[in-house]
Amino acid sequence: MVIFNRGLMVFGACLSVFLAAPAVAGEGQPSPWQIGFQRAATPIMEQITSFHTFVTIIIVVIALFVLGLLVFVMVRFNETRNPLPSRTAHNTTIEIAWTVIPILILVAIAIPSFRLLFAQYDFPSPDLTITATGSQWYWTYEYPDHGITFDSLMVQEADLKEGQPRLLTVDREVVVPVNKNVQVGVKANDVIHDWAMPSFGIKIDAVPGRLQTTWFRAERTGVFHGQCSELCGRNHAFMPITVRVVTDQEFADWLEKTKQAAAPSADTSTVAAAQEQN
């Protein structure tokens, strides 16, 4: 009875932690003692989280069922209680059950799985296109429709401001508008990298010589962090990704400000023109 009570306490503690997982999940970044995924910021990540929960419930039910069968067999069919064992070799009902039930379970898993895959790779018409190029060990981003290109490097720990997460903060963030379909082309200059954003449900390899494509639609504003998730050399751990989701007006202001900052000055244009003439 003591062992049973302790087991019940452990089970209750585990259940409470599982139920509290969404509360401790990170908001756009990992959190101390986090259990489970970061809070979903896109419809795809919401589907991933729901599918993960659904499959986990199936796994737990199967594990408990098998455990119950083992305990029942050990108690009911031990030598003391069953000195003359049955010589039954076949049971049609049981054999049909253990064939049909697993098939039904696999079908129940396959249907939402295919729906999720279709949603991930059925790209909607993009409102914004971005190209992310991985290099050792930083990312280069291009907004081809707006003529904007910049490098994004990790901010060193000594330069971090209050509230900025270590190893996740960059000097130049990707800025996108909220509730817009953003298509991201991912490639690499040197070795294989990986553009991964947990809150968006994105993890896609950046392969040299190949343009991979993914998409997301962030449904709330905020700052979301990710990292390169493919071992790419000695500074692999120092290749973060930061996406800032803003309102439409804030995005328009950012575009104008960034274009002005990137535009060459009058003196620079004059010098360049003079060099071409010479």
Coordinates of C-alpha atoms in Angstrom, one line a residue:
M1 CA 0.0 0.0 0.0
V2 CA 2.9 2.4 0.8
I3 CA 4.4 1.7 -2.6
F4 CA 1.0 2.3 -4.3
N5 CA 0.6 5.6 -2.5
R6 CA 4.0 6.8 -3.5
G7 CA 3.4 5.8 -7.0
L8 CA 0.2 7.7 -7.0
M9 CA 1.9 10.8 -5.7
V10 CA 4.6 10.5 -8.4
F11 CA 1.9 10.1 -11.1
G12 CA 0.0 13.1 -9.8
A13 CA 3.2 15.2 -9.8
C14 CA 4.0 14.2 -13.3
L15 CA 0.4 14.9 -14.4
S16 CA 0.5 18.4 -12.8
V17 CA 3.8 19.2 -14.5
F18 CA 2.4 18.0 -17.9
L19 CA -0.7 20.2 -17.5
A20 CA 1.4 23.2 -16.5
A21 CA 3.7 22.8 -19.4
P22 CA 2.0 25.5 -21.5
A23 CA 2.3 28.0 -18.6
V24 CA 6.1 27.6 -18.4
A25 CA 6.6 27.4 -22.2
G26 CA 8.8 30.1 -23.5
E27 CA 7.5 33.2 -25.3
G28 CA 9.6 33.4 -28.4
Q29 CA 12.6 31.9 -26.6
P30 CA 13.5 29.1 -24.2
S31 CA 12.5 29.5 -20.6
P32 CA 14.1 28.1 -17.4
W33 CA 12.5 24.7 -16.5
Q34 CA 10.5 24.8 -19.7
I35 CA 8.6 21.6 -20.6
G36 CA 7.2 21.2 -24.0
F37 CA 7.2 23.5 -27.0
Q38 CA 7.5 27.2 -27.1
R39 CA 4.2 29.0 -27.4
A40 CA 3.0 28.8 -31.0
A41 CA 3.0 32.0 -33.0
T42 CA 1.8 30.6 -36.3
P43 CA -1.0 28.3 -37.5
I44 CA 1.5 25.6 -38.5
M45 CA 3.1 25.5 -35.0
E46 CA -0.4 25.3 -33.5
Q47 CA -1.1 22.2 -35.6
I48 CA 2.3 20.7 -34.7
T49 CA 1.6 21.2 -31.0
S50 CA -1.9 19.7 -31.3
F51 CA -0.6 16.7 -33.2
H52 CA 2.2 16.2 -30.7
T53 CA -0.3 16.2 -27.8
F54 CA -2.6 13.8 -29.7
V55 CA 0.2 11.3 -30.4
T56 CA 1.5 11.6 -26.8
I57 CA -1.9 10.7 -25.4
I58 CA -2.0 7.6 -27.7
I59 CA 1.5 6.6 -26.5
V60 CA 0.6 7.0 -22.8
V61 CA -2.6 5.0 -23.2
I62 CA -0.8 2.2 -25.0
A63 CA 2.0 2.1 -22.4
L64 CA -0.5 2.0 -19.5
F65 CA -2.5 -0.7 -21.3
V66 CA 0.6 -2.9 -21.8
L67 CA 1.7 -2.2 -18.2
G68 CA -1.7 -3.3 -17.0
L69 CA -1.5 -6.5 -19.1
L70 CA 1.9 -7.3 -17.7
V71 CA 0.7 -6.8 -14.1
F72 CA -2.4 -8.8 -14.7
V73 CA -0.5 -11.7 -16.2
M74 CA 2.0 -11.7 -13.3
V75 CA -0.7 -11.8 -10.7
R76 CA -3.3 -14.0 -12.4
F77 CA -1.1 -16.6 -14.0
N78 CA 1.8 -17.0 -11.6
E79 CA 2.6 -20.5 -10.4
T80 CA 0.9 -20.2 -7.1
R81 CA -2.5 -19.1 -8.4
N82 CA -2.3 -21.1 -11.6
P83 CA -0.4 -24.4 -11.0
L84 CA -1.9 -26.1 -14.1
P85 CA -1.3 -23.7 -17.0
S86 CA -3.6 -23.6 -19.9
R87 CA -2.5 -25.2 -23.2
T88 CA -4.5 -22.8 -25.4
A89 CA -2.7 -22.1 -28.6
H90 CA -5.1 -19.9 -30.5
N91 CA -7.8 -17.3 -29.9
T92 CA -9.4 -15.9 -33.0
T93 CA -11.0 -12.9 -31.3
I94 CA -7.7 -11.8 -29.7
E95 CA -5.7 -12.4 -32.9
I96 CA -8.2 -10.2 -34.9
A97 CA -8.1 -7.6 -32.2
W98 CA -4.3 -7.2 -32.0
T99 CA -4.3 -6.9 -35.8
V100 CA -7.2 -4.5 -36.4
I101 CA -6.6 -2.2 -33.4
P102 CA -3.0 -1.2 -34.3
I103 CA -4.2 -0.6 -37.9
L104 CA -6.9 1.8 -36.6
I105 CA -4.4 3.5 -34.4
L106 CA -2.0 4.1 -37.3
V107 CA -4.8 5.4 -39.5
A108 CA -5.8 7.8 -36.6
I109 CA -2.2 9.1 -36.5
A110 CA -1.8 9.2 -40.3
I111 CA -4.8 11.4 -41.0
P112 CA -3.7 14.5 -39.0
S113 CA -0.1 13.8 -40.0
F114 CA -0.9 14.2 -43.7
R115 CA -3.0 17.2 -43.0
L116 CA -0.1 18.9 -41.2
L117 CA 2.4 18.0 -44.0
F118 CA 0.0 19.4 -46.6
A119 CA -0.4 22.6 -44.6
Q120 CA 3.4 23.0 -44.3
Y121 CA 4.1 22.5 -48.0
D122 CA 1.0 24.1 -49.5
F123 CA 2.4 27.6 -49.8
P124 CA -0.1 30.5 -49.9
S125 CA 0.4 33.6 -52.0
P126 CA 3.2 35.5 -50.3
D127 CA 2.7 39.0 -49.0
L128 CA 6.4 39.3 -48.3
T129 CA 9.4 37.4 -49.6
I130 CA 12.7 37.1 -47.8
T131 CA 15.9 35.2 -48.6
A132 CA 18.1 33.8 -45.8
T133 CA 21.6 32.8 -46.7
G134 CA 23.7 31.0 -44.1
S135 CA 27.5 31.5 -43.9
Q136 CA 30.0 30.6 -41.3
W137 CA 28.8 31.9 -38.8
Y138 CA 26.1 34.5 -39.5
W139 CA 23.0 35.0 -41.7
T140 CA 22.5 37.3 -44.6
Y141 CA 18.9 38.5 -45.3
E142 CA 17.5 40.0 -48.5
Y143 CA 14.2 41.6 -49.1
P144 CA 14.2 41.3 -52.9
D145 CA 11.0 43.2 -53.4
H146 CA 12.4 46.2 -51.5
G147 CA 16.0 46.2 -52.4
I148 CA 17.2 45.6 -48.8
T149 CA 20.1 43.3 -47.9
F150 CA 22.0 43.1 -44.5
D151 CA 24.0 40.7 -42.4
S152 CA 22.8 39.5 -39.0
L153 CA 25.4 38.6 -36.4
M154 CA 25.2 37.6 -32.8
V155 CA 25.7 40.3 -30.2
Q156 CA 28.5 39.4 -27.9
E157 CA 27.7 38.8 -24.2
A158 CA 29.6 41.9 -23.1
D159 CA 27.4 44.1 -25.4
L160 CA 24.0 42.8 -24.4
K161 CA 21.5 45.2 -23.0
E162 CA 19.1 44.4 -20.2
G163 CA 16.5 41.9 -21.2
Q164 CA 18.3 40.6 -24.2
P165 CA 18.9 36.8 -24.2
R166 CA 22.4 35.5 -24.3
L167 CA 23.4 33.6 -27.5
L168 CA 20.1 34.6 -29.1
T169 CA 20.4 38.3 -29.7
V170 CA 21.5 39.7 -33.1
D171 CA 22.6 43.1 -34.2
R172 CA 20.1 43.3 -37.0
E173 CA 16.7 41.6 -36.8
V174 CA 14.5 40.2 -39.5
V175 CA 11.3 42.4 -39.4
V176 CA 8.0 41.2 -40.8
P177 CA 4.4 42.4 -40.5
V178 CA 1.9 40.6 -38.4
N179 CA -0.8 38.4 -40.0
K180 CA 1.0 38.4 -43.4
N181 CA 2.2 35.3 -45.4
V182 CA 6.0 35.5 -45.4
Q183 CA 7.8 33.2 -47.8
V184 CA 11.4 32.5 -46.9
G185 CA 14.0 31.1 -49.3
V186 CA 16.8 29.4 -47.5
K187 CA 20.3 28.7 -48.9
A188 CA 24.0 28.6 -47.8
N189 CA 27.3 29.9 -49.1
D190 CA 29.7 27.3 -47.6
V191 CA 28.4 24.4 -45.6
I192 CA 25.0 23.1 -44.6
H193 CA 23.2 25.3 -42.1
D194 CA 19.6 25.1 -40.8
W195 CA 17.1 28.0 -40.3
A196 CA 15.1 27.0 -37.3
M197 CA 12.4 29.0 -35.5
P198 CA 10.6 26.9 -32.8
S199 CA 7.7 29.3 -32.3
F200 CA 7.0 29.3 -36.0
G201 CA 7.3 25.5 -36.5
I202 CA 10.1 25.9 -39.0
K203 CA 13.2 23.9 -39.3
I204 CA 14.7 23.8 -42.8
D205 CA 18.2 23.0 -44.1
A206 CA 20.2 25.7 -45.9
V207 CA 22.1 23.7 -48.5
P208 CA 24.9 25.2 -50.8
G209 CA 23.7 25.3 -54.4
R210 CA 20.1 24.7 -53.5
L211 CA 17.2 27.1 -52.7
Q212 CA 14.8 25.7 -50.1
T213 CA 11.5 27.4 -49.4
T214 CA 9.3 27.6 -46.4
W215 CA 6.6 30.0 -45.1
F216 CA 5.0 31.4 -42.0
R217 CA 2.3 33.7 -40.8
A218 CA 2.9 35.2 -37.4
E219 CA -0.4 35.9 -35.7
R220 CA 0.8 38.2 -33.0
T221 CA 3.5 40.8 -32.6
G222 CA 6.7 40.2 -30.6
V223 CA 10.3 39.1 -30.8
F224 CA 11.0 35.4 -31.7
H225 CA 14.3 33.7 -31.5
G226 CA 15.8 30.7 -33.2
Q227 CA 19.2 29.2 -34.0
C228 CA 21.1 27.3 -36.7
S229 CA 20.2 23.7 -36.0
E230 CA 22.8 22.0 -38.2
L231 CA 26.3 21.4 -37.0
C232 CA 28.3 23.8 -39.2
G233 CA 31.7 24.3 -37.6
R234 CA 33.3 25.5 -34.4
N235 CA 31.0 28.6 -34.0
H236 CA 27.8 26.7 -34.8
A237 CA 26.4 27.6 -31.4
F238 CA 26.8 31.4 -32.1
M239 CA 24.6 31.7 -35.1
P240 CA 21.2 32.9 -33.8
I241 CA 18.1 34.0 -35.7
T242 CA 15.8 36.8 -34.5
V243 CA 12.5 37.7 -36.1
R244 CA 10.6 40.8 -34.9
V245 CA 6.9 40.8 -35.8
V246 CA 5.4 44.3 -36.0
T247 CA 2.2 46.0 -37.1
D248 CA 1.8 47.1 -40.8
Q249 CA 2.6 50.7 -40.0
E250 CA 5.7 49.8 -38.0
F251 CA 6.8 47.6 -40.8
A252 CA 6.3 50.4 -43.4
D253 CA 8.3 52.8 -41.1
W254 CA 11.1 50.2 -40.8
L255 CA 11.2 49.8 -44.6
E256 CA 11.5 53.5 -45.1
K257 CA 14.2 53.9 -42.4
T258 CA 16.2 51.0 -43.6
K259 CA 16.1 52.1 -47.3
Q260 CA 17.3 55.6 -46.3
A261 CA 20.1 54.2 -44.2
A262 CA 21.2 51.9 -47.1
A263 CA 21.0 54.7 -49.7
P264 CA 24.4 56.1 -50.7
S265 CA 25.1 59.7 -49.8
A266 CA 25.4 62.4 -52.4
D267 CA 29.2 62.6 -52.0
T268 CA 29.6 58.8 -52.4
S269 CA 27.4 58.9 -55.5
T270 CA 29.6 61.7 -57.0
V271 CA 32.8 59.8 -56.3
A272 CA 31.4 56.6 -57.8
A273 CA 30.3 58.5 -60.9
A274 CA 33.7 60.1 -61.2
Q275 CA 35.5 56.8 -60.9
E276 CA 33.3 55.4 -63.7
Q277 CA 34.2 58.3 -66.0
N278 CA 37.9 57.8 -65.3

